[in-house]
CSV table of C-alpha atoms and ligand atoms in Angstrom, one decimal:
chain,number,residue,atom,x,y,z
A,959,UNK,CA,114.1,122.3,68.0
A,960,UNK,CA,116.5,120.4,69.6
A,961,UNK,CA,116.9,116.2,68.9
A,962,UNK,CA,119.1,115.1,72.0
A,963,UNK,CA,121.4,112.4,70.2
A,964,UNK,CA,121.6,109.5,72.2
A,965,UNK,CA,125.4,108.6,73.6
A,966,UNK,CA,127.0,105.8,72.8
A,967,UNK,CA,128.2,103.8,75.9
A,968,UNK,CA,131.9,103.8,77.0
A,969,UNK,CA,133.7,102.5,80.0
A,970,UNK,CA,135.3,106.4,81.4
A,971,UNK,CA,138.9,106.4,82.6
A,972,UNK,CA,139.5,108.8,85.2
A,973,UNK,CA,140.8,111.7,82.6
A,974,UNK,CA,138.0,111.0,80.4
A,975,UNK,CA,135.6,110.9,84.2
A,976,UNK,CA,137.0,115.0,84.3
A,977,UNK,CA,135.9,115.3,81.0
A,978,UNK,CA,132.6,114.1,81.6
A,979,UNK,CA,132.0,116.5,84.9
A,980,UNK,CA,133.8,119.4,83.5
A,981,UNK,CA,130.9,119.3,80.7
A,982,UNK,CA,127.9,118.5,82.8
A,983,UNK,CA,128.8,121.9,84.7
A,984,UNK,CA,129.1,121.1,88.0
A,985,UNK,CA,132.4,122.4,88.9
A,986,UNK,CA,133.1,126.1,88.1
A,987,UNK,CA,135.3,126.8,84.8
A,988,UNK,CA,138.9,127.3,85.6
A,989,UNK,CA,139.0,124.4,88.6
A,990,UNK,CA,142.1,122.1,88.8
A,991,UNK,CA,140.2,118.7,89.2
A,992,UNK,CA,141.9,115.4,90.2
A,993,UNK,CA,140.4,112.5,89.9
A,994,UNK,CA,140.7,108.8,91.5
A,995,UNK,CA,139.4,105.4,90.6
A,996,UNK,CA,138.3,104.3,94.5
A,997,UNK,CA,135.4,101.5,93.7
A,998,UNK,CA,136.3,98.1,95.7
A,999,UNK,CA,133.0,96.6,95.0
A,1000,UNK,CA,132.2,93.6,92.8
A,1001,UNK,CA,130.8,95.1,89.8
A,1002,UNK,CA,131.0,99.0,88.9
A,1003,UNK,CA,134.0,102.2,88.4
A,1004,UNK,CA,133.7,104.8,91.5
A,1005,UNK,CA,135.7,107.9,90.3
A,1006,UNK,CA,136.4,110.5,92.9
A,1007,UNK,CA,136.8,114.1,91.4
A,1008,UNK,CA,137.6,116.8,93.7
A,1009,UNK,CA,138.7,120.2,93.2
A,1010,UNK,CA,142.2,120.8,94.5
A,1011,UNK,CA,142.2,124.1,96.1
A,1012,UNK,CA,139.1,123.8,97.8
A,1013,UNK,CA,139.0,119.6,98.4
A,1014,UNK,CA,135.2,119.9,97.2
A,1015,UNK,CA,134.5,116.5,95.3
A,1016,UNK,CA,132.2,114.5,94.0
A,1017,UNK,CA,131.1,111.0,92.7
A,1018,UNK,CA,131.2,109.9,89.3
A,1019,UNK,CA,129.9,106.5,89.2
A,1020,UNK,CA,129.7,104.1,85.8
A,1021,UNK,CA,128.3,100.4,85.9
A,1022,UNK,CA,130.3,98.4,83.5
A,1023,UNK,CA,128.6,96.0,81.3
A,1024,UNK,CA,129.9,92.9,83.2
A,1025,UNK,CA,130.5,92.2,86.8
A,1026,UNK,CA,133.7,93.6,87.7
A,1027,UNK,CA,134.8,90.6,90.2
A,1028,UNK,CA,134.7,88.2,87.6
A,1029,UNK,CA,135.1,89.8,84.3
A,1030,UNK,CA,133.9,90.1,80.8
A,1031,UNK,CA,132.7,86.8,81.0
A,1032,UNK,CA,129.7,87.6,83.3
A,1033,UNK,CA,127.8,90.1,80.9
A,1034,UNK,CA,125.3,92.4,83.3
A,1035,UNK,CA,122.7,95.1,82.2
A,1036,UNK,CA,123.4,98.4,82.4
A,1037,UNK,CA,119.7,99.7,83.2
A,1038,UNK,CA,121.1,98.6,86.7
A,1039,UNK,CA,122.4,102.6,87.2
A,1040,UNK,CA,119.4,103.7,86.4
A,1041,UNK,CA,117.4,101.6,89.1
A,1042,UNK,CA,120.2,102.7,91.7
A,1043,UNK,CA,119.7,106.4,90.9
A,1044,UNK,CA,116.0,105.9,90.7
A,1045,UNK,CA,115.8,104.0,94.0
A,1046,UNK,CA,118.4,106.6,95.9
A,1047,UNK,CA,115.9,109.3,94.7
A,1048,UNK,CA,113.0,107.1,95.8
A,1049,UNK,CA,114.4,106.2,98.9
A,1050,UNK,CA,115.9,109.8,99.7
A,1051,UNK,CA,112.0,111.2,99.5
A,1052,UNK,CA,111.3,108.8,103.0
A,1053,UNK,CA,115.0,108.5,104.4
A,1054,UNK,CA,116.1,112.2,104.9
A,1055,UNK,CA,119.5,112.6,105.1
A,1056,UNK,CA,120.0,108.9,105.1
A,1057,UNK,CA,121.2,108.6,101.5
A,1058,UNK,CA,123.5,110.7,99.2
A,1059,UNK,CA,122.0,113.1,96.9
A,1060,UNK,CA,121.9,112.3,93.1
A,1061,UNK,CA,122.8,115.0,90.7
A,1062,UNK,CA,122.8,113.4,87.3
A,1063,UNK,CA,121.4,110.5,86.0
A,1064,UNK,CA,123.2,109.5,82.7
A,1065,UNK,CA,121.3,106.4,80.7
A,1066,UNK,CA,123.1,106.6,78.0
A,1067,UNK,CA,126.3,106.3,79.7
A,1068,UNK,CA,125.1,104.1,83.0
A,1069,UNK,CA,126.5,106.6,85.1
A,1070,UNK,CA,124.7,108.8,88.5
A,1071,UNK,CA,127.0,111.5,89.7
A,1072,UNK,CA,126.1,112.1,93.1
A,1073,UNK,CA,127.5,113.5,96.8
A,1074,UNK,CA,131.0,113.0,97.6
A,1075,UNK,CA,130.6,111.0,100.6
A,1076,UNK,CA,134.8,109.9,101.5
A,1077,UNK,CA,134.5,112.4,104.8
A,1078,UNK,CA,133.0,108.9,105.8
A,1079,UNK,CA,134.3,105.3,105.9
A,1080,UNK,CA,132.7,102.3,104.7
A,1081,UNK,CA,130.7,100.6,107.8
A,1082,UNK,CA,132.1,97.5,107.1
A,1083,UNK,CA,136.0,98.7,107.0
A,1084,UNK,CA,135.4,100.8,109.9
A,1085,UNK,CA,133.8,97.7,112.3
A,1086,UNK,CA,136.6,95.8,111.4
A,1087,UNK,CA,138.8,97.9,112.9
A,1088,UNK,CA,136.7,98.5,115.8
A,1089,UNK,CA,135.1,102.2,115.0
A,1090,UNK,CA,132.2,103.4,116.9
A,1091,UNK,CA,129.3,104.2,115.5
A,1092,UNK,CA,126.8,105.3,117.9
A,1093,UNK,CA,124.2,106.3,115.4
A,1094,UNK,CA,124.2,103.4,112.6
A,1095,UNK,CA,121.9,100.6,114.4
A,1096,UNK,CA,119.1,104.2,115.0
A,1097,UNK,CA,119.9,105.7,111.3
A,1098,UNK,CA,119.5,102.2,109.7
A,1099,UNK,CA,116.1,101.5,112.0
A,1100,UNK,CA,114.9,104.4,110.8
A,1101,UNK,CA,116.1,103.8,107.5
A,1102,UNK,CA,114.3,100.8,107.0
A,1103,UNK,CA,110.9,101.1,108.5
A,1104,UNK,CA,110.8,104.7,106.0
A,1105,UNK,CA,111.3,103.6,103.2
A,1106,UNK,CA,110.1,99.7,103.9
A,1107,UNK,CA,106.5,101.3,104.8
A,1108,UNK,CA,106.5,104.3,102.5
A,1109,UNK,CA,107.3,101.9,99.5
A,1110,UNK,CA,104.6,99.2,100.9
A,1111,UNK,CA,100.9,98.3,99.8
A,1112,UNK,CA,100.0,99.9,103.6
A,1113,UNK,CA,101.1,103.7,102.4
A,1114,UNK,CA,100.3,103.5,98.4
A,1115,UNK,CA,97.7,103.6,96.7
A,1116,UNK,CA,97.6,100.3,94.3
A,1117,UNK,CA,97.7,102.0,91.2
A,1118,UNK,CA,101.2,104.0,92.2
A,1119,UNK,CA,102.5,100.5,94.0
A,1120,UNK,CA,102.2,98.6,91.1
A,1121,UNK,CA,103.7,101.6,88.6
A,1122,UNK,CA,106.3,100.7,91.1
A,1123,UNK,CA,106.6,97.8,91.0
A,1124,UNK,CA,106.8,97.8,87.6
A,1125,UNK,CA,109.1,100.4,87.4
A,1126,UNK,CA,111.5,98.9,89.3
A,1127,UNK,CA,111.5,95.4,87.8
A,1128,UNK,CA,115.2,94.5,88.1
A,1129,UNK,CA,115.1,90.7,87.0
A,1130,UNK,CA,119.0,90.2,85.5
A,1131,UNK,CA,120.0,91.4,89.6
A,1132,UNK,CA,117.9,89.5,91.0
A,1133,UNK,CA,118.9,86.8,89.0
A,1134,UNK,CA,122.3,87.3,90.7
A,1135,UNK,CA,120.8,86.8,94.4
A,1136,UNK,CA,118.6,84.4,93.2
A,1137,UNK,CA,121.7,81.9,92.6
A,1138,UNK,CA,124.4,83.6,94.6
A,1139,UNK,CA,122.2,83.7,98.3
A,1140,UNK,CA,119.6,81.2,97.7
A,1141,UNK,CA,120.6,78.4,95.5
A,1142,UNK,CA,124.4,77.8,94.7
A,1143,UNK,CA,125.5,77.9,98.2
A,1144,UNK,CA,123.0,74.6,99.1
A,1145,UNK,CA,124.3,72.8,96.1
A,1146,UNK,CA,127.5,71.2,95.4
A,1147,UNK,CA,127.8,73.8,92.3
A,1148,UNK,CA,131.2,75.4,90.8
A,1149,UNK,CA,130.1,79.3,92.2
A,1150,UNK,CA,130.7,77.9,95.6
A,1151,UNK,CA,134.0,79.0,97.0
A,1152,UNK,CA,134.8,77.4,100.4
A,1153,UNK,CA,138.6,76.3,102.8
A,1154,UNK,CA,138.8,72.6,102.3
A,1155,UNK,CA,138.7,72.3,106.3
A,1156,UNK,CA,134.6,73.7,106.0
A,1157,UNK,CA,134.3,70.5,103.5
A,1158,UNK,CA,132.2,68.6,105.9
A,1159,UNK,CA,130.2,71.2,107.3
A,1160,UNK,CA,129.7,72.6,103.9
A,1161,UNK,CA,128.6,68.7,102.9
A,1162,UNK,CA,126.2,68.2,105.9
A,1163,UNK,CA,124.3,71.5,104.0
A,1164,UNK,CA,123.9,70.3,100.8
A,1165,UNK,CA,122.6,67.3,102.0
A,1166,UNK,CA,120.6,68.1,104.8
A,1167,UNK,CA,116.9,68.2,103.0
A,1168,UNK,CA,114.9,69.8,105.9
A,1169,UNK,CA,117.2,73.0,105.9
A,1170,UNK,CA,117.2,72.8,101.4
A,1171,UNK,CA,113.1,73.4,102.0
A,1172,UNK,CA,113.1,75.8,104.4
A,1173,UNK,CA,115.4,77.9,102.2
A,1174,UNK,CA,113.1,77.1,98.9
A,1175,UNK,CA,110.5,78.6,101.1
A,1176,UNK,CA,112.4,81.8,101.5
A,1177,UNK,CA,113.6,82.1,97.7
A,1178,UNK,CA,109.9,81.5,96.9
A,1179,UNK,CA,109.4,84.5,99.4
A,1180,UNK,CA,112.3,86.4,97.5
A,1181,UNK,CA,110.9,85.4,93.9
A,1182,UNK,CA,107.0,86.2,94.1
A,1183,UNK,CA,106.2,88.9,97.5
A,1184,UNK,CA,106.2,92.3,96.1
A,1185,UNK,CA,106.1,93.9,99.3
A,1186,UNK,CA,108.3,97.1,99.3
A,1187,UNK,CA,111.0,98.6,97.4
A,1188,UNK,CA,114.0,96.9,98.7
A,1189,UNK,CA,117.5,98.1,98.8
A,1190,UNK,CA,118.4,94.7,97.6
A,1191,UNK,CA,122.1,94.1,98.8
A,1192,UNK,CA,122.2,95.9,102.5
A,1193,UNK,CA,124.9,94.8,103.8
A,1194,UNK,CA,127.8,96.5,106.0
A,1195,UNK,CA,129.9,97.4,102.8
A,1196,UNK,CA,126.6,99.6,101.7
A,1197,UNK,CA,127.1,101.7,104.0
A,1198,UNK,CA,128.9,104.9,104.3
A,1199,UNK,CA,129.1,105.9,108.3
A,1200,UNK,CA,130.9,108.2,110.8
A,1201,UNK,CA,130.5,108.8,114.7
A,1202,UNK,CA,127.5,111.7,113.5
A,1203,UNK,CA,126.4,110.1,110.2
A,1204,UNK,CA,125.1,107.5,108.0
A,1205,UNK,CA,124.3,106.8,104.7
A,1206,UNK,CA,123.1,104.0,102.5
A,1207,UNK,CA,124.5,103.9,99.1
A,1208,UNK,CA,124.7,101.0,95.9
A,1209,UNK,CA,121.3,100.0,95.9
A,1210,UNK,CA,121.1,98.5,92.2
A,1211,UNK,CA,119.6,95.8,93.8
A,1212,UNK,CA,116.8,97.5,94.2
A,1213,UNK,CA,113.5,95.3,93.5
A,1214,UNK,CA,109.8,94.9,95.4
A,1215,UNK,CA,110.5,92.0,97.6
A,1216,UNK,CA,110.1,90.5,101.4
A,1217,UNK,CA,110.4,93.8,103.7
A,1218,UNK,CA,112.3,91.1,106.0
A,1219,UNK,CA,115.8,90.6,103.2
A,1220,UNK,CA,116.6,94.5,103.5
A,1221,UNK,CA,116.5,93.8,107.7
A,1222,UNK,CA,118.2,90.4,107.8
A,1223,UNK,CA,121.2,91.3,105.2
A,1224,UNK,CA,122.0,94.4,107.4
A,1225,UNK,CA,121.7,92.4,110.6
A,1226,UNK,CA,123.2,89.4,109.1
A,1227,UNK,CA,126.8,91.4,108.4
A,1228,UNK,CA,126.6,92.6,112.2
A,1229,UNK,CA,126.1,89.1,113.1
A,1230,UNK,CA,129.7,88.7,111.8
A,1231,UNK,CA,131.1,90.9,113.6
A,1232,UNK,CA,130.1,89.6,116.5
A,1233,UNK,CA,131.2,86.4,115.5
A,1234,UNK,CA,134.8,88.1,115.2
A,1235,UNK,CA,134.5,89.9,118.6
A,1236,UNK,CA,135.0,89.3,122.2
A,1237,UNK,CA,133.9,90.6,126.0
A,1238,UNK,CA,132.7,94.5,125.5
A,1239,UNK,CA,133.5,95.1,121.6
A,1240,UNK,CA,130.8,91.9,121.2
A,1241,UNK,CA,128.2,93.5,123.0
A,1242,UNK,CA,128.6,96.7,121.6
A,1243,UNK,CA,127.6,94.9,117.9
A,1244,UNK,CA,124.6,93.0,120.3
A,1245,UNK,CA,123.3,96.4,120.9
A,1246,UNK,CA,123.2,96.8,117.8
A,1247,UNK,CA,121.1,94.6,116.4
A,1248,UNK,CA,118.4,94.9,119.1
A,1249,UNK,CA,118.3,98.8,118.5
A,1250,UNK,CA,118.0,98.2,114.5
A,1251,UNK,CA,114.9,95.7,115.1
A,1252,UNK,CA,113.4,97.9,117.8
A,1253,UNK,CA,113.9,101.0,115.9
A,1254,UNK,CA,112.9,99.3,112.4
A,1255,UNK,CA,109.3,97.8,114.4
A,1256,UNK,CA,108.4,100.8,116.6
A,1257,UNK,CA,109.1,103.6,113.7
A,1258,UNK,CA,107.2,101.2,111.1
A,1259,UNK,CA,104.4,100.6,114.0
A,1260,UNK,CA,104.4,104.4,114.5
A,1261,UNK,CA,103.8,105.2,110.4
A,1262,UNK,CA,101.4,102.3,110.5
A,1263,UNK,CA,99.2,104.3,112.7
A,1264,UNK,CA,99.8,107.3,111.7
A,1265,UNK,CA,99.7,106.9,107.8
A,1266,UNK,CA,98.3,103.6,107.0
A,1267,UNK,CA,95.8,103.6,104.1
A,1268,UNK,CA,94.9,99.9,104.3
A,1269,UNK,CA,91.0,99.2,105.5
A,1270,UNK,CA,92.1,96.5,107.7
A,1271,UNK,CA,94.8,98.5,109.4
A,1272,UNK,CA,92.9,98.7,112.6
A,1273,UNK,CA,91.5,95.3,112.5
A,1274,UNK,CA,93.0,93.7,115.8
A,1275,UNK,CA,96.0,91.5,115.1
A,1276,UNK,CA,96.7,92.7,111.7
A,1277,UNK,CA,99.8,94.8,112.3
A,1278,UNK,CA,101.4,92.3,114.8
A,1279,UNK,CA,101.1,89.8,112.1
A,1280,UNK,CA,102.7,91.8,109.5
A,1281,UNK,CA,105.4,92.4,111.9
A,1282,UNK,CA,105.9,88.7,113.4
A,1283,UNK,CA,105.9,87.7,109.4
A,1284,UNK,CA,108.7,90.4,108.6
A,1285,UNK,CA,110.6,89.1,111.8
A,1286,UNK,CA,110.3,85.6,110.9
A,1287,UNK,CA,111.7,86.2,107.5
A,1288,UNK,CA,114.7,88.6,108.9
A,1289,UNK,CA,116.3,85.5,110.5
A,1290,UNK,CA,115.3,83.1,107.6
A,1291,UNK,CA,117.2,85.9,105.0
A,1292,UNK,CA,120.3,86.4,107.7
A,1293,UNK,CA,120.7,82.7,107.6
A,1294,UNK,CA,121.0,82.5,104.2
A,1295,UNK,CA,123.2,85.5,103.8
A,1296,UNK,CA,125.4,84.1,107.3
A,1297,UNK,CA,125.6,80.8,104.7
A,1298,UNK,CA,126.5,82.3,101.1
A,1299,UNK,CA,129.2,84.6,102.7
A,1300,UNK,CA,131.2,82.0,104.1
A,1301,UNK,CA,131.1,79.3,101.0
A,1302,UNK,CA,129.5,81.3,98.3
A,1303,UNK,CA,130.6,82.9,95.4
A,1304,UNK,CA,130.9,86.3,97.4
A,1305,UNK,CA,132.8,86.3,101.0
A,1306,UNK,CA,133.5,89.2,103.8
A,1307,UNK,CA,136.4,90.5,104.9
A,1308,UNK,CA,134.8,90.2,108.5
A,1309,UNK,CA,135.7,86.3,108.2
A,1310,UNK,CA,138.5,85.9,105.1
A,1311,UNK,CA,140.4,88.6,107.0
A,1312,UNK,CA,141.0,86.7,110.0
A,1313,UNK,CA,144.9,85.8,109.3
A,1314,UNK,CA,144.7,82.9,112.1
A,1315,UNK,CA,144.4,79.6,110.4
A,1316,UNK,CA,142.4,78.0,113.7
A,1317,UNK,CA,140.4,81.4,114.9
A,1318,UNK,CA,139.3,81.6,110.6
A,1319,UNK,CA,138.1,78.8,110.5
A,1320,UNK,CA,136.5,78.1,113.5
A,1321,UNK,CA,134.5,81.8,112.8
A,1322,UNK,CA,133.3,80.3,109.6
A,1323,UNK,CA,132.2,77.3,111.0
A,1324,UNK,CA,130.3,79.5,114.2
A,1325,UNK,CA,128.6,81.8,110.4
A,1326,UNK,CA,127.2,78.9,109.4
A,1327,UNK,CA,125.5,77.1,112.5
A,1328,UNK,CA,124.2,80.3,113.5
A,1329,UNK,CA,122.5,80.8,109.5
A,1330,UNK,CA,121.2,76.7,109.6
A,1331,UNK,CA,119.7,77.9,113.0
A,1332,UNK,CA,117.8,81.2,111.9
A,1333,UNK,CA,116.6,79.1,108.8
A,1334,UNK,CA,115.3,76.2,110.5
A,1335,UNK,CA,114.4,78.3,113.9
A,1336,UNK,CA,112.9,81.2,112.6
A,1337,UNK,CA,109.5,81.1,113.5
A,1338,UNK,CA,109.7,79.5,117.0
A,1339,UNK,CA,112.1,82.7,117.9
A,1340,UNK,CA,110.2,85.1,119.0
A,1341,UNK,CA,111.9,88.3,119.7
A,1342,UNK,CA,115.1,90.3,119.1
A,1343,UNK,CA,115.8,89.2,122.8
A,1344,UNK,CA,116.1,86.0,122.1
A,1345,UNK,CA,118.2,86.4,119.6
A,1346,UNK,CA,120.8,87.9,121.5
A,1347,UNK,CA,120.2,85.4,123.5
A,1348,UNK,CA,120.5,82.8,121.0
A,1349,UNK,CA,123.9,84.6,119.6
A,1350,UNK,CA,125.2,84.5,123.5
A,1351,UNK,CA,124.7,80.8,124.0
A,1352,UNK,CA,126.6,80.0,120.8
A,1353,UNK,CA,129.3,82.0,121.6
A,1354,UNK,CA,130.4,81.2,125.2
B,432,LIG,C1,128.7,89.2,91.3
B,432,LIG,S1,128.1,90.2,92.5
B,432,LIG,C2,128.4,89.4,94.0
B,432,LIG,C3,127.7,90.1,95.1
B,432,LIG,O1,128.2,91.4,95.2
B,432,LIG,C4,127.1,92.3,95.4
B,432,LIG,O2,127.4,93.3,96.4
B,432,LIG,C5,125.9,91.4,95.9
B,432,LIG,O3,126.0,91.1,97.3
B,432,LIG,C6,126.2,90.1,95.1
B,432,LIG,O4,125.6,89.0,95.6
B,433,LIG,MG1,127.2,96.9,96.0
């Protein structure tokens, strides 16, 4: 009998990352592997192995235990890899081909070696400098409504939801959201990070009480409706895409919340791109987020009827509410992500990249009209037309 001997945890560095493949057999013996350090998010190590003859790679990625953008002083759990790789394998059972497929999962060591994705580029890169990407505002539609309803109370049965639930219980990340998106950015608190010249806008927020409770209303949404397994932090920068492909990635976010926070995060970070763009390149991002809603609602109305197992799911009415409530909450969750990327803790390069003093600022100002309007506007807004719309208006 064998007693597997439980690793002790160790932040890799990219010789010891070669190691750590090299033993975990992936690679044929006798390979020359290189190996690069290529993570640029806020809190984990992304090493890039490949092999050097053939260019084959693959992902080696380790959460630290702290968040990497502010340091050793921000302690975070390590049980977050293991909800990422669990919710990538979760997700990857309704999303087919939609996210990258997960080799190992390493407790021990917080790591998930999984497909080498760098043929693509990062959505959020890419938009910035214009790419097309004819097929992200279909995959992500498609994306959401499969794993949205397949995760939901309307495909499970409530035993397996609530394992699910349970299983993915992700409290210290959701902690994160909690303050960073809902809370910090609507008080004057030391998180915030904001250009002195957004001072008075940023002032009229935290002391403009009818916007404070409608966002209460939507972190109570946040903290208490279990209604599918989110990805949890959907934004552009999430996403790996190329003219033919996309694929969602970083989901250690991943909790049973408000179907609408997956939808308005990802249509929130288009929003600033439009904000950033003009004439033809605009509308292009406008197209976007009507074909993400109408592809999200008609592929979730579509599994509704074909694969709902709730009693009432013919009941007249029933699925239009669901989907009016999840629309509602898509523009009351883009507002508040339009809001904490501009004077939050967390920003986009979409808007800090603008080098223009004048055109910077003034986008800044245009994120966070446009999130106090979702928020407050939400429910008398009734369709993704009017949105566009809405966005048009505000930008002449
Ligand atoms: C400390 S983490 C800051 C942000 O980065 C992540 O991607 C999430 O969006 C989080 O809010
Ligand atoms: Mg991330």
């Amino acid at each position: 009998m064998t007693i597997a001997t439980k690793k002790q945890y160790e932040s890799l560095t990219e010789e010891q990352a070669i190691v750590y493949i090299k033993e975990q057999g992936l690679f044929s013996n006798g390979l020359e592997l290189e190996c690069s350090e290529i993570g640029d998010g806020n809190l984990n190590y992304v090493f890039r192995i490949r092999d050097t003859k053939s260019g084959k790679g693959i992902i080696v990625k380790q959460a630290l235990p702290y968040a990497k953008v502010v340091g050793e002083s921000w302690p975070l759990t390590l049980k977050r890899a293991q909800i990422e790789a669990n919710a990538l394998k979760k997700h990857g059972e309704f999303a087919t081909g939609l996210v990258p497929e997960v080799y190992v999962i390493d407790e021990d060591l917080a790591i998930t070696v999984m497909e080498d994705l760098s043929h693509l580029t990062i959505a959020r890169e890419g938009l910035i400098r214009l790419e097309s990407y004819p097929k992200l505002a279909t995959d992500i539609g498609e994306y959401l409504a499969q794993t949205l309803f397949h995760t939901s109370d309307f495909a499970l049965h409530p035993f397996e939801k609530k394992k699910l639930v349970s299983e993915f219980s992700n409290p210290e990340l959701c902690k994160i959201t909690e303050d960073l998106i809902f809370t910090d950015p609507f008080f004057d608190y030391e998180t915030n990070d904001f250009e002195p010249a957004l001072r008075v806008d940023v002032e009229a927020i935290w002391s403009n009480e009818l916007l404070k409770l409608e966002v209460a209303k939507l972190k109570k949404s946040f903290l208490t409706e279990t209604e599918a397994l989110l990805h949890g932090d959907l934004h552009t920068g999430s996403i790996f895409a190329s003219e033919t492909e996309t694929k969602v990635i970083d989901p250690e976010f991943a909790f049973y919340g408000p179907i609408g926070f997956d939808v308005g995060l990802f249509l929130a970070n288009l929003i600033f791109q439009t904000i950033t763009r003009e004439g033809e390149s605009r509308v292009v991002i406008h197209q976007h987020i009507e074909k993400t809603w109408e592809v999200f609602s008609s592929k979730f109305s579509e599994l509704w009827k074909k694969e709902a197992v709730e009693s009432y799911k013919d009941t007249e009415g029933f699925e239009a509410y669901v989907l009016d409530k999840v629309f509602q909450d898509t523009l009351g969750f883009a507002g508040c992500e339009l809001i904490r990327r501009t004077i939050g803790l967390a920003h986009v390069k979409d808007l800090d990249g603008i080098l223009d003093d004048a055109e910077r600022i003034s986008a800044k100002k245009q994120a966070l009209q446009i999130g106090e309007l979702f928020i407050l506007k939400r429910k008398e807004i009734s369709s993704i037309q009017s949105v566009i719309q809405l966005l048009e208006e505000l930008q002449k």
